[in-house]
Amino acid sequence: MRAKAPWRIGLGARAHKAGHAAEWLAAAWLMAKGYQVLGFRLKSRAGEIDLLARRGGVLAVVEVKRRATLDQALTALSETQKARLLAAGRAVARNRPSLKTLSLRLDMVALAPGRFPRHVRGLSQDTLRRS
């Protein structure tokens, strides 16, 4: 195995910390908008959910993207990732009886240095209510 260049060591840890900080900032932004944050970094077989939040009858699976610009953050989520995140949201909701009657929605919070967060609602929506 090839050794990492000295300037590359620690970049993964730095990115991990930056991602974690971005998730906390996004959670604070959502709470200020009236959402109840139910969980951070929830894992299921379908994937990992950055934030799970609720407001009214909506359960939002929230993907947090932090990039150099808001435009880069807003375009960083593929259709495959969207489908995987909705599947992960369904899996988490199935295991929590209190969430089964809520509509599931995929949201994103885009972050960039020096800019206010942007909350994009309804990237994809599971229109079938679970009973």
N, CA, C and O atoms as CSV, one atom per row, in Angstrom:
chain,resi,resn,atom,element,x,y,z
A,1,MET,N,N,0.836,-1.182,0.000
A,1,MET,CA,C,0.000,0.000,0.000
A,1,MET,C,C,0.880,1.245,0.000
A,1,MET,O,O,1.890,1.308,0.701
A,2,ARG,N,N,0.488,2.214,-0.782
A,2,ARG,CA,C,1.255,3.443,-0.918
A,2,ARG,C,C,0.956,4.398,0.235
A,2,ARG,O,O,-0.199,4.560,0.629
A,3,ALA,N,N,1.980,5.017,0.762
A,3,ALA,CA,C,1.807,5.962,1.867
A,3,ALA,C,C,1.185,7.258,1.355
A,3,ALA,O,O,1.418,7.672,0.219
A,4,LYS,N,N,0.396,7.881,2.213
A,4,LYS,CA,C,-0.197,9.166,1.869
A,4,LYS,C,C,0.858,10.258,1.937
A,4,LYS,O,O,1.784,10.209,2.747
A,5,ALA,N,N,0.695,11.229,1.075
A,5,ALA,CA,C,1.571,12.400,1.137
A,5,ALA,C,C,1.322,13.118,2.460
A,5,ALA,O,O,0.187,13.144,2.935
A,6,PRO,N,N,2.354,13.699,3.064
A,6,PRO,CA,C,2.205,14.323,4.384
A,6,PRO,C,C,1.091,15.367,4.457
A,6,PRO,O,O,0.429,15.479,5.489
A,7,TRP,N,N,0.871,16.131,3.387
A,7,TRP,CA,C,-0.169,17.160,3.421
A,7,TRP,C,C,-1.575,16.578,3.305
A,7,TRP,O,O,-2.556,17.286,3.534
A,8,ARG,N,N,-1.685,15.287,2.950
A,8,ARG,CA,C,-2.996,14.645,2.825
A,8,ARG,C,C,-3.444,13.984,4.123
A,8,ARG,O,O,-4.625,13.675,4.279
A,9,ILE,N,N,-2.536,13.767,5.042
A,9,ILE,CA,C,-2.883,13.107,6.299
A,9,ILE,C,C,-3.791,14.024,7.103
A,9,ILE,O,O,-3.499,15.209,7.266
A,10,GLY,N,N,-4.862,13.490,7.592
A,10,GLY,CA,C,-5.781,14.260,8.424
A,10,GLY,C,C,-6.897,14.949,7.669
A,10,GLY,O,O,-7.780,15.538,8.293
A,11,LEU,N,N,-6.889,14.897,6.336
A,11,LEU,CA,C,-7.955,15.549,5.584
A,11,LEU,C,C,-9.301,14.873,5.820
A,11,LEU,O,O,-10.332,15.545,5.851
A,12,GLY,N,N,-9.304,13.570,5.984
A,12,GLY,CA,C,-10.552,12.860,6.242
A,12,GLY,C,C,-11.163,13.274,7.566
A,12,GLY,O,O,-12.373,13.480,7.654
A,13,ALA,N,N,-10.346,13.397,8.589
A,13,ALA,CA,C,-10.839,13.815,9.902
A,13,ALA,C,C,-11.366,15.245,9.843
A,13,ALA,O,O,-12.382,15.564,10.459
A,14,ARG,N,N,-10.675,16.098,9.104
A,14,ARG,CA,C,-11.109,17.493,8.977
A,14,ARG,C,C,-12.452,17.566,8.246
A,14,ARG,O,O,-13.339,18.319,8.649
A,15,ALA,N,N,-12.601,16.796,7.186
A,15,ALA,CA,C,-13.859,16.777,6.432
A,15,ALA,C,C,-14.991,16.225,7.292
A,15,ALA,O,O,-16.118,16.715,7.235
A,16,HIS,N,N,-14.685,15.201,8.090
A,16,HIS,CA,C,-15.685,14.613,8.986
A,16,HIS,C,C,-16.183,15.663,9.980
A,16,HIS,O,O,-17.387,15.788,10.204
A,17,LYS,N,N,-15.256,16.414,10.574
A,17,LYS,CA,C,-15.637,17.456,11.537
A,17,LYS,C,C,-16.442,18.564,10.862
A,17,LYS,O,O,-17.415,19.061,11.427
A,18,ALA,N,N,-16.038,18.945,9.661
A,18,ALA,CA,C,-16.758,19.991,8.933
A,18,ALA,C,C,-18.172,19.533,8.597
A,18,ALA,O,O,-19.118,20.315,8.690
A,19,GLY,N,N,-18.319,18.267,8.206
A,19,GLY,CA,C,-19.640,17.717,7.912
A,19,GLY,C,C,-20.521,17.679,9.140
A,19,GLY,O,O,-21.711,17.986,9.074
A,20,HIS,N,N,-19.932,17.301,10.261
A,20,HIS,CA,C,-20.681,17.249,11.518
A,20,HIS,C,C,-21.134,18.655,11.922
A,20,HIS,O,O,-22.274,18.841,12.346
A,21,ALA,N,N,-20.252,19.632,11.792
A,21,ALA,CA,C,-20.604,21.017,12.117
A,21,ALA,C,C,-21.713,21.523,11.192
A,21,ALA,O,O,-22.613,22.237,11.634
A,22,ALA,N,N,-21.650,21.157,9.912
A,22,ALA,CA,C,-22.680,21.564,8.956
A,22,ALA,C,C,-24.033,20.977,9.341
A,22,ALA,O,O,-25.057,21.649,9.216
A,23,GLU,N,N,-24.049,19.737,9.805
A,23,GLU,CA,C,-25.305,19.108,10.220
A,23,GLU,C,C,-25.900,19.816,11.434
A,23,GLU,O,O,-27.115,19.996,11.511
A,24,TRP,N,N,-25.057,20.219,12.380
A,24,TRP,CA,C,-25.556,20.948,13.555
A,24,TRP,C,C,-26.105,22.319,13.148
A,24,TRP,O,O,-27.135,22.752,13.664
A,25,LEU,N,N,-25.433,22.987,12.243
A,25,LEU,CA,C,-25.911,24.281,11.764
A,25,LEU,C,C,-27.252,24.121,11.044
A,25,LEU,O,O,-28.168,24.920,11.240
A,26,ALA,N,N,-27.359,23.096,10.221
A,26,ALA,CA,C,-28.614,22.823,9.511
A,26,ALA,C,C,-29.733,22.510,10.501
A,26,ALA,O,O,-30.864,22.962,10.320
A,27,ALA,N,N,-29.428,21.742,11.542
A,27,ALA,CA,C,-30.435,21.413,12.556
A,27,ALA,C,C,-30.916,22.675,13.261
A,27,ALA,O,O,-32.116,22.837,13.483
A,28,ALA,N,N,-30.002,23.567,13.613
A,28,ALA,CA,C,-30.383,24.823,14.266
A,28,ALA,C,C,-31.263,25.663,13.340
A,28,ALA,O,O,-32.231,26.278,13.786
A,29,TRP,N,N,-30.920,25.685,12.051
A,29,TRP,CA,C,-31.704,26.432,11.066
A,29,TRP,C,C,-33.127,25.874,10.975
A,29,TRP,O,O,-34.097,26.632,10.942
A,30,LEU,N,N,-33.242,24.551,10.936
A,30,LEU,CA,C,-34.564,23.924,10.858
A,30,LEU,C,C,-35.373,24.166,12.128
A,30,LEU,O,O,-36.574,24.426,12.055
A,31,MET,N,N,-34.730,24.083,13.289
A,31,MET,CA,C,-35.444,24.335,14.545
A,31,MET,C,C,-35.953,25.772,14.594
A,31,MET,O,O,-37.045,26.022,15.103
A,32,ALA,N,N,-35.180,26.711,14.075
A,32,ALA,CA,C,-35.623,28.107,14.026
A,32,ALA,C,C,-36.843,28.269,13.119
A,32,ALA,O,O,-37.625,29.206,13.281
A,33,LYS,N,N,-37.001,27.348,12.161
A,33,LYS,CA,C,-38.147,27.377,11.251
A,33,LYS,C,C,-39.324,26.553,11.773
A,33,LYS,O,O,-40.326,26.394,11.075
A,34,GLY,N,N,-39.208,26.028,12.998
A,34,GLY,CA,C,-40.323,25.308,13.601
A,34,GLY,C,C,-40.287,23.800,13.476
A,34,GLY,O,O,-41.267,23.137,13.815
A,35,TYR,N,N,-39.192,23.242,13.001
A,35,TYR,CA,C,-39.068,21.790,12.893
A,35,TYR,C,C,-38.572,21.208,14.212
A,35,TYR,O,O,-37.834,21.853,14.956
A,36,GLN,N,N,-38.986,20.001,14.478
A,36,GLN,CA,C,-38.467,19.233,15.610
A,36,GLN,C,C,-37.472,18.231,15.029
A,36,GLN,O,O,-37.851,17.365,14.239
A,37,VAL,N,N,-36.210,18.344,15.414
A,37,VAL,CA,C,-35.190,17.422,14.912
A,37,VAL,C,C,-35.261,16.147,15.744
A,37,VAL,O,O,-35.089,16.177,16.962
A,38,LEU,N,N,-35.515,15.031,15.071
A,38,LEU,CA,C,-35.704,13.743,15.745
A,38,LEU,C,C,-34.438,12.906,15.796
A,38,LEU,O,O,-34.321,12.016,16.638
A,39,GLY,N,N,-33.490,13.176,14.909
A,39,GLY,CA,C,-32.280,12.366,14.918
A,39,GLY,C,C,-31.224,12.875,13.958
A,39,GLY,O,O,-31.514,13.558,12.976
A,40,PHE,N,N,-29.983,12.518,14.275
A,40,PHE,CA,C,-28.813,12.835,13.464
A,40,PHE,C,C,-28.184,11.534,12.990
A,40,PHE,O,O,-28.141,10.553,13.734
A,41,ARG,N,N,-27.701,11.523,11.768
A,41,ARG,CA,C,-26.929,10.398,11.220
A,41,ARG,C,C,-27.559,9.037,11.520
A,41,ARG,O,O,-26.913,8.143,12.065
A,42,LEU,N,N,-28.816,8.904,11.156
A,42,LEU,CA,C,-29.536,7.645,11.372
A,42,LEU,C,C,-29.170,6.672,10.264
A,42,LEU,O,O,-29.170,7.025,9.084
A,43,LYS,N,N,-28.862,5.456,10.654
A,43,LYS,CA,C,-28.429,4.453,9.681
A,43,LYS,C,C,-29.503,3.386,9.491
A,43,LYS,O,O,-30.161,2.962,10.441
A,44,SER,N,N,-29.661,2.965,8.243
A,44,SER,CA,C,-30.513,1.828,7.910
A,44,SER,C,C,-29.803,1.067,6.802
A,44,SER,O,O,-28.757,1.500,6.318
A,45,ARG,N,N,-30.360,-0.048,6.406
A,45,ARG,CA,C,-29.750,-0.813,5.308
A,45,ARG,C,C,-29.747,-0.025,4.009
A,45,ARG,O,O,-28.876,-0.212,3.160
A,46,ALA,N,N,-30.725,0.854,3.861
A,46,ALA,CA,C,-30.831,1.643,2.629
A,46,ALA,C,C,-29.825,2.790,2.574
A,46,ALA,O,O,-29.486,3.260,1.488
A,47,GLY,N,N,-29.349,3.242,3.722
A,47,GLY,CA,C,-28.394,4.346,3.729
A,47,GLY,C,C,-28.443,5.130,5.021
A,47,GLY,O,O,-29.135,4.757,5.969
A,48,GLU,N,N,-27.696,6.225,5.047
A,48,GLU,CA,C,-27.619,7.075,6.236
A,48,GLU,C,C,-28.368,8.375,5.988
A,48,GLU,O,O,-28.258,8.985,4.925
A,49,ILE,N,N,-29.133,8.785,6.994
A,49,ILE,CA,C,-29.886,10.031,6.945
A,49,ILE,C,C,-29.135,11.054,7.785
A,49,ILE,O,O,-28.843,10.802,8.954
A,50,ASP,N,N,-28.819,12.205,7.198
A,50,ASP,CA,C,-28.118,13.244,7.959
A,50,ASP,C,C,-28.987,13.750,9.103
A,50,ASP,O,O,-28.555,13.759,10.256
A,51,LEU,N,N,-30.220,14.176,8.790
A,51,LEU,CA,C,-31.149,14.675,9.803
A,51,LEU,C,C,-32.538,14.137,9.524
A,51,LEU,O,O,-32.950,14.018,8.370
A,52,LEU,N,N,-33.249,13.817,10.577
A,52,LEU,CA,C,-34.656,13.450,10.475
A,52,LEU,C,C,-35.414,14.500,11.271
A,52,LEU,O,O,-35.156,14.687,12.460
A,53,ALA,N,N,-36.350,15.186,10.619
A,53,ALA,CA,C,-37.055,16.288,11.266
A,53,ALA,C,C,-38.550,16.180,10.996
A,53,ALA,O,O,-38.989,15.597,10.004
A,54,ARG,N,N,-39.313,16.763,11.916
A,54,ARG,CA,C,-40.766,16.706,11.794
A,54,ARG,C,C,-41.344,18.103,11.984
A,54,ARG,O,O,-40.902,18.875,12.835
A,55,ARG,N,N,-42.340,18.399,11.166
A,55,ARG,CA,C,-43.128,19.614,11.366
A,55,ARG,C,C,-44.535,19.309,10.890
A,55,ARG,O,O,-44.752,18.977,9.724
A,56,GLY,N,N,-45.482,19.424,11.799
A,56,GLY,CA,C,-46.865,19.097,11.468
A,56,GLY,C,C,-46.979,17.635,11.066
A,56,GLY,O,O,-46.475,16.756,11.765
A,57,GLY,N,N,-47.637,17.371,9.946
A,57,GLY,CA,C,-47.825,16.008,9.473
A,57,GLY,C,C,-46.755,15.527,8.515
A,57,GLY,O,O,-46.954,14.544,7.801
A,58,VAL,N,N,-45.616,16.215,8.493
A,58,VAL,CA,C,-44.542,15.874,7.552
A,58,VAL,C,C,-43.310,15.385,8.300
A,58,VAL,O,O,-42.856,16.004,9.262
A,59,LEU,N,N,-42.787,14.267,7.836
A,59,LEU,CA,C,-41.516,13.740,8.313
A,59,LEU,C,C,-40.499,14.012,7.208
A,59,LEU,O,O,-40.595,13.461,6.112
A,60,ALA,N,N,-39.528,14.864,7.510
A,60,ALA,CA,C,-38.543,15.260,6.503
A,60,ALA,C,C,-37.237,14.514,6.706
A,60,ALA,O,O,-36.633,14.562,7.778
A,61,VAL,N,N,-36.811,13.824,5.655
A,61,VAL,CA,C,-35.475,13.243,5.590
A,61,VAL,C,C,-34.618,14.355,4.999
A,61,VAL,O,O,-34.823,14.758,3.854
A,62,VAL,N,N,-33.661,14.850,5.773
A,62,VAL,CA,C,-32.910,16.035,5.363
A,62,VAL,C,C,-31.466,15.664,5.052
A,62,VAL,O,O,-30.745,15.144,5.903
A,63,GLU,N,N,-31.064,15.938,3.833
A,63,GLU,CA,C,-29.674,15.763,3.418
A,63,GLU,C,C,-28.987,17.119,3.535
A,63,GLU,O,O,-29.506,18.125,3.052
A,64,VAL,N,N,-27.832,17.145,4.170
A,64,VAL,CA,C,-27.079,18.380,4.356
A,64,VAL,C,C,-25.883,18.353,3.409
A,64,VAL,O,O,-25.096,17.407,3.411
A,65,LYS,N,N,-25.760,19.397,2.608
A,65,LYS,CA,C,-24.642,19.504,1.669
A,65,LYS,C,C,-23.914,20.817,1.918
A,65,LYS,O,O,-24.512,21.891,1.870
A,66,ARG,N,N,-22.628,20.718,2.182
A,66,ARG,CA,C,-21.774,21.892,2.398
A,66,ARG,C,C,-20.736,21.909,1.282
A,66,ARG,O,O,-19.981,20.953,1.104
A,67,ARG,N,N,-20.709,23.001,0.538
A,67,ARG,CA,C,-19.773,23.147,-0.569
A,67,ARG,C,C,-19.232,24.578,-0.586
A,67,ARG,O,O,-19.633,25.407,0.230
A,68,ALA,N,N,-18.339,24.857,-1.499
A,68,ALA,CA,C,-17.734,26.188,-1.612
A,68,ALA,C,C,-18.763,27.246,-1.997
A,68,ALA,O,O,-18.657,28.398,-1.578
A,69,THR,N,N,-19.767,26.852,-2.802
A,69,THR,CA,C,-20.830,27.783,-3.193
A,69,THR,C,C,-22.181,27.113,-2.982
A,69,THR,O,O,-22.278,25.887,-2.947
A,70,LEU,N,N,-23.223,27.932,-2.843
A,70,LEU,CA,C,-24.565,27.365,-2.704
A,70,LEU,C,C,-24.972,26.602,-3.954
A,70,LEU,O,O,-25.616,25.558,-3.853
A,71,ASP,N,N,-24.611,27.098,-5.125
A,71,ASP,CA,C,-24.951,26.395,-6.370
A,71,ASP,C,C,-24.358,24.989,-6.394
A,71,ASP,O,O,-25.024,24.036,-6.799
A,72,GLN,N,N,-23.104,24.862,-5.960
A,72,GLN,CA,C,-22.483,23.535,-5.903
A,72,GLN,C,C,-23.219,22.637,-4.913
A,72,GLN,O,O,-23.431,21.455,-5.185
A,73,ALA,N,N,-23.604,23.187,-3.780
A,73,ALA,CA,C,-24.313,22.395,-2.775
A,73,ALA,C,C,-25.683,21.957,-3.290
A,73,ALA,O,O,-26.103,20.821,-3.074
A,74,LEU,N,N,-26.371,22.869,-3.971
A,74,LEU,CA,C,-27.724,22.571,-4.447
A,74,LEU,C,C,-27.753,21.524,-5.552
A,74,LEU,O,O,-28.783,20.885,-5.763
A,75,THR,N,N,-26.655,21.337,-6.252
A,75,THR,CA,C,-26.619,20.361,-7.347
A,75,THR,C,C,-25.845,19.097,-6.975
A,75,THR,O,O,-25.514,18.296,-7.849
A,76,ALA,N,N,-25.558,18.914,-5.703
A,76,ALA,CA,C,-24.701,17.807,-5.272
A,76,ALA,C,C,-25.446,16.505,-4.993
A,76,ALA,O,O,-24.826,15.529,-4.573
A,77,LEU,N,N,-26.742,16.465,-5.214
A,77,LEU,CA,C,-27.527,15.279,-4.883
A,77,LEU,C,C,-28.086,14.650,-6.156
A,77,LEU,O,O,-28.840,15.288,-6.890
A,78,SER,N,N,-27.712,13.392,-6.415
A,78,SER,CA,C,-28.173,12.699,-7.624
A,78,SER,C,C,-29.542,12.057,-7.395
A,78,SER,O,O,-29.998,11.923,-6.260
A,79,GLU,N,N,-30.181,11.666,-8.483
A,79,GLU,CA,C,-31.477,10.977,-8.389
A,79,GLU,C,C,-31.334,9.652,-7.644
A,79,GLU,O,O,-32.227,9.264,-6.892
A,80,THR,N,N,-30.221,8.962,-7.849
A,80,THR,CA,C,-29.971,7.700,-7.139
A,80,THR,C,C,-29.883,7.948,-5.637
A,80,THR,O,O,-30.442,7.188,-4.846
A,81,GLN,N,N,-29.185,9.002,-5.248
A,81,GLN,CA,C,-29.077,9.337,-3.827
A,81,GLN,C,C,-30.441,9.703,-3.248
A,81,GLN,O,O,-30.760,9.324,-2.121
A,82,LYS,N,N,-31.243,10.439,-4.014
A,82,LYS,CA,C,-32.583,10.811,-3.551
A,82,LYS,C,C,-33.418,9.567,-3.277
A,82,LYS,O,O,-34.083,9.479,-2.246
A,83,ALA,N,N,-33.384,8.605,-4.197
A,83,ALA,CA,C,-34.149,7.364,-4.019
A,83,ALA,C,C,-33.658,6.598,-2.798
A,83,ALA,O,O,-34.462,6.063,-2.034
A,84,ARG,N,N,-32.354,6.543,-2.613
A,84,ARG,CA,C,-31.778,5.839,-1.469
A,84,ARG,C,C,-32.180,6.513,-0.155
A,84,ARG,O,O,-32.494,5.831,0.821
A,85,LEU,N,N,-32.171,7.832,-0.128
A,85,LEU,CA,C,-32.546,8.560,1.084
A,85,LEU,C,C,-34.016,8.354,1.434
A,85,LEU,O,O,-34.357,8.192,2.606
A,86,LEU,N,N,-34.893,8.361,0.421
A,86,LEU,CA,C,-36.310,8.091,0.691
A,86,LEU,C,C,-36.505,6.671,1.218
A,86,LEU,O,O,-37.301,6.451,2.131
A,87,ALA,N,N,-35.787,5.713,0.650
A,87,ALA,CA,C,-35.870,4.329,1.137
A,87,ALA,C,C,-35.388,4.244,2.580
A,87,ALA,O,O,-35.981,3.531,3.390
A,88,ALA,N,N,-34.329,4.957,2.906
A,88,ALA,CA,C,-33.827,4.972,4.283
A,88,ALA,C,C,-34.856,5.603,5.214
A,88,ALA,O,O,-35.053,5.133,6.334
A,89,GLY,N,N,-35.508,6.660,4.756
A,89,GLY,CA,C,-36.554,7.297,5.557
A,89,GLY,C,C,-37.724,6.373,5.813
A,89,GLY,O,O,-38.257,6.331,6.922
A,90,ARG,N,N,-38.129,5.628,4.788
A,90,ARG,CA,C,-39.214,4.654,4.974
A,90,ARG,C,C,-38.816,3.590,5.987
A,90,ARG,O,O,-39.624,3.201,6.830
A,91,ALA,N,N,-37.579,3.120,5.908
A,91,ALA,CA,C,-37.101,2.078,6.828
A,91,ALA,C,C,-37.091,2.580,8.265
A,91,ALA,O,O,-37.498,1.858,9.174
A,92,VAL,N,N,-36.637,3.794,8.477
A,92,VAL,CA,C,-36.610,4.356,9.833
A,92,VAL,C,C,-38.032,4.553,10.348
A,92,VAL,O,O,-38.320,4.223,11.499
A,93,ALA,N,N,-38.927,5.088,9.512
A,93,ALA,CA,C,-40.308,5.336,9.936
A,93,ALA,C,C,-41.046,4.042,10.255
A,93,ALA,O,O,-41.882,4.008,11.159
A,94,ARG,N,N,-40.742,2.980,9.521
A,94,ARG,CA,C,-41.396,1.685,9.771
A,94,ARG,C,C,-41.138,1.188,11.184
A,94,ARG,O,O,-41.994,0.536,11.783
A,95,ASN,N,N,-39.956,1.494,11.719
A,95,ASN,CA,C,-39.579,1.007,13.043
A,95,ASN,C,C,-40.017,1.924,14.175
A,95,ASN,O,O,-39.748,1.633,15.340
A,96,ARG,N,N,-40.676,3.012,13.857
A,96,ARG,CA,C,-41.127,3.957,14.887
A,96,ARG,C,C,-42.622,4.191,14.711
A,96,ARG,O,O,-43.030,4.933,13.817
A,97,PRO,N,N,-43.440,3.568,15.551
A,97,PRO,CA,C,-44.895,3.673,15.397
A,97,PRO,C,C,-45.418,5.113,15.354
A,97,PRO,O,O,-46.387,5.391,14.648
A,98,SER,N,N,-44.802,6.015,16.084
A,98,SER,CA,C,-45.291,7.401,16.122
A,98,SER,C,C,-45.082,8.136,14.793
A,98,SER,O,O,-45.654,9.207,14.586
A,99,LEU,N,N,-44.279,7.579,13.903
A,99,LEU,CA,C,-43.985,8.245,12.633
A,99,LEU,C,C,-44.749,7.654,11.457
A,99,LEU,O,O,-44.702,8.197,10.353
A,100,LYS,N,N,-45.444,6.557,11.677
A,100,LYS,CA,C,-46.062,5.826,10.563
A,100,LYS,C,C,-47.159,6.595,9.841
A,100,LYS,O,O,-47.420,6.320,8.670
A,101,THR,N,N,-47.811,7.551,10.503
A,101,THR,CA,C,-48.920,8.265,9.864
A,101,THR,C,C,-48.485,9.552,9.173
A,101,THR,O,O,-49.318,10.250,8.595
A,102,LEU,N,N,-47.217,9.871,9.221
A,102,LEU,CA,C,-46.725,11.117,8.629
A,102,LEU,C,C,-46.385,10.941,7.150
A,102,LEU,O,O,-46.020,9.851,6.711
A,103,SER,N,N,-46.510,12.019,6.398
A,103,SER,CA,C,-46.056,12.015,5.002
A,103,SER,C,C,-44.545,12.160,4.995
A,103,SER,O,O,-43.988,12.983,5.722
A,104,LEU,N,N,-43.895,11.374,4.185
A,104,LEU,CA,C,-42.437,11.390,4.100
A,104,LEU,C,C,-42.003,12.316,2.967
A,104,LEU,O,O,-42.535,12.250,1.859
A,105,ARG,N,N,-41.031,13.178,3.258
A,105,ARG,CA,C,-40.560,14.132,2.258
A,105,ARG,C,C,-39.037,14.226,2.329
A,105,ARG,O,O,-38.454,14.157,3.411
A,106,LEU,N,N,-38.404,14.384,1.179
A,106,LEU,CA,C,-36.955,14.563,1.122
A,106,LEU,C,C,-36.645,16.045,0.970
A,106,LEU,O,O,-37.091,16.691,0.022
A,107,ASP,N,N,-35.874,16.576,1.916
A,107,ASP,CA,C,-35.451,17.973,1.904
A,107,ASP,C,C,-33.932,18.043,1.854
A,107,ASP,O,O,-33.241,17.043,2.048
A,108,MET,N,N,-33.433,19.225,1.593
A,108,MET,CA,C,-31.990,19.460,1.618
A,108,MET,C,C,-31.733,20.803,2.296
A,108,MET,O,O,-32.493,21.757,2.132
A,109,VAL,N,N,-30.658,20.851,3.052
A,109,VAL,CA,C,-30.150,22.133,3.532
A,109,VAL,C,C,-28.782,22.304,2.883
A,109,VAL,O,O,-27.869,21.508,3.101
A,110,ALA,N,N,-28.661,23.362,2.080
A,110,ALA,CA,C,-27.415,23.662,1.378
A,110,ALA,C,C,-26.676,24.750,2.145
A,110,ALA,O,O,-27.259,25.758,2.544
A,111,LEU,N,N,-25.381,24.523,2.342
A,111,LEU,CA,C,-24.555,25.456,3.101
A,111,LEU,C,C,-23.324,25.845,2.295
A,111,LEU,O,O,-22.754,25.031,1.567
A,112,ALA,N,N,-22.927,27.101,2.440
A,112,ALA,CA,C,-21.697,27.603,1.821
A,112,ALA,C,C,-21.138,28.695,2.724
A,112,ALA,O,O,-21.899,29.408,3.379
A,113,PRO,N,N,-19.826,28.832,2.764
A,113,PRO,CA,C,-19.214,29.851,3.626
A,113,PRO,C,C,-19.733,31.258,3.315
A,113,PRO,O,O,-19.825,31.659,2.155
A,114,GLY,N,N,-20.067,31.992,4.368
A,114,GLY,CA,C,-20.503,33.373,4.217
A,114,GLY,C,C,-21.915,33.555,3.706
A,114,GLY,O,O,-22.321,34.679,3.408
A,115,ARG,N,N,-22.675,32.476,3.597
A,115,ARG,CA,C,-24.055,32.544,3.085
A,115,ARG,C,C,-25.007,31.953,4.109
A,115,ARG,O,O,-24.631,31.065,4.874
A,116,PHE,N,N,-26.246,32.446,4.125
A,116,PHE,CA,C,-27.258,31.838,4.967
A,116,PHE,C,C,-27.586,30.456,4.409
A,116,PHE,O,O,-27.519,30.251,3.197
A,117,PRO,N,N,-27.938,29.509,5.273
A,117,PRO,CA,C,-28.349,28.189,4.775
A,117,PRO,C,C,-29.583,28.321,3.886
A,117,PRO,O,O,-30.399,29.224,4.067
A,118,ARG,N,N,-29.706,27.417,2.936
A,118,ARG,CA,C,-30.899,27.376,2.098
A,118,ARG,C,C,-31.582,26.032,2.299
A,118,ARG,O,O,-30.995,24.978,2.055
A,119,HIS,N,N,-32.840,26.084,2.750
A,119,HIS,CA,C,-33.637,24.880,2.968
A,119,HIS,C,C,-34.510,24.666,1.734
A,119,HIS,O,O,-35.356,25.498,1.405
A,120,VAL,N,N,-34.296,23.554,1.067
A,120,VAL,CA,C,-35.083,23.201,-0.117
A,120,VAL,C,C,-36.015,22.067,0.286
A,120,VAL,O,O,-35.568,20.977,0.644
A,121,ARG,N,N,-37.311,22.337,0.222
A,121,ARG,CA,C,-38.311,21.347,0.624
A,121,ARG,C,C,-38.826,20.582,-0.592
A,121,ARG,O,O,-38.971,21.135,-1.681
A,122,GLY,N,N,-39.098,19.296,-0.377
A,122,GLY,CA,C,-39.781,18.514,-1.387
A,122,GLY,C,C,-38.964,18.154,-2.610
A,122,GLY,O,O,-39.471,18.219,-3.730
A,123,LEU,N,N,-37.704,17.774,-2.419
A,123,LEU,CA,C,-36.912,17.272,-3.550
A,123,LEU,C,C,-37.574,16.038,-4.133
A,123,LEU,O,O,-37.595,15.839,-5.347
A,124,SER,N,N,-38.108,15.223,-3.256
A,124,SER,CA,C,-38.932,14.069,-3.623
A,124,SER,C,C,-39.924,13.895,-2.499
A,124,SER,O,O,-39.632,14.211,-1.345
A,125,GLN,N,N,-41.085,13.399,-2.830
A,125,GLN,CA,C,-42.092,13.230,-1.793
A,125,GLN,C,C,-42.764,11.885,-1.951
A,125,GLN,O,O,-43.142,11.477,-3.050
A,126,ASP,N,N,-42.903,11.210,-0.829
A,126,ASP,CA,C,-43.626,9.951,-0.781
A,126,ASP,C,C,-45.075,10.330,-0.502
A,126,ASP,O,O,-45.427,10.638,0.636
A,127,THR,N,N,-45.913,10.310,-1.530
A,127,THR,CA,C,-47.265,10.836,-1.387
A,127,THR,C,C,-48.217,9.873,-0.696
A,127,THR,O,O,-49.322,10.260,-0.314
A,128,LEU,N,N,-47.808,8.644,-0.534
A,128,LEU,CA,C,-48.677,7.675,0.128
A,128,LEU,C,C,-48.499,7.766,1.630
A,128,LEU,O,O,-47.397,7.563,2.141
A,129,ARG,N,N,-49.557,8.065,2.330
A,129,ARG,CA,C,-49.505,8.063,3.794
A,129,ARG,C,C,-49.525,6.623,4.266
A,129,ARG,O,O,-50.249,5.777,3.739
A,130,ARG,N,N,-48.717,6.378,5.263
A,130,ARG,CA,C,-48.699,5.035,5.841
A,130,ARG,C,C,-49.784,4.954,6.901
A,130,ARG,O,O,-49.986,5.907,7.654
A,131,SER,N,N,-50.479,3.836,6.971
A,131,SER,CA,C,-51.540,3.710,7.978
A,131,SER,C,C,-51.135,2.782,9.093
A,131,SER,O,O,-51.909,2.562,10.025
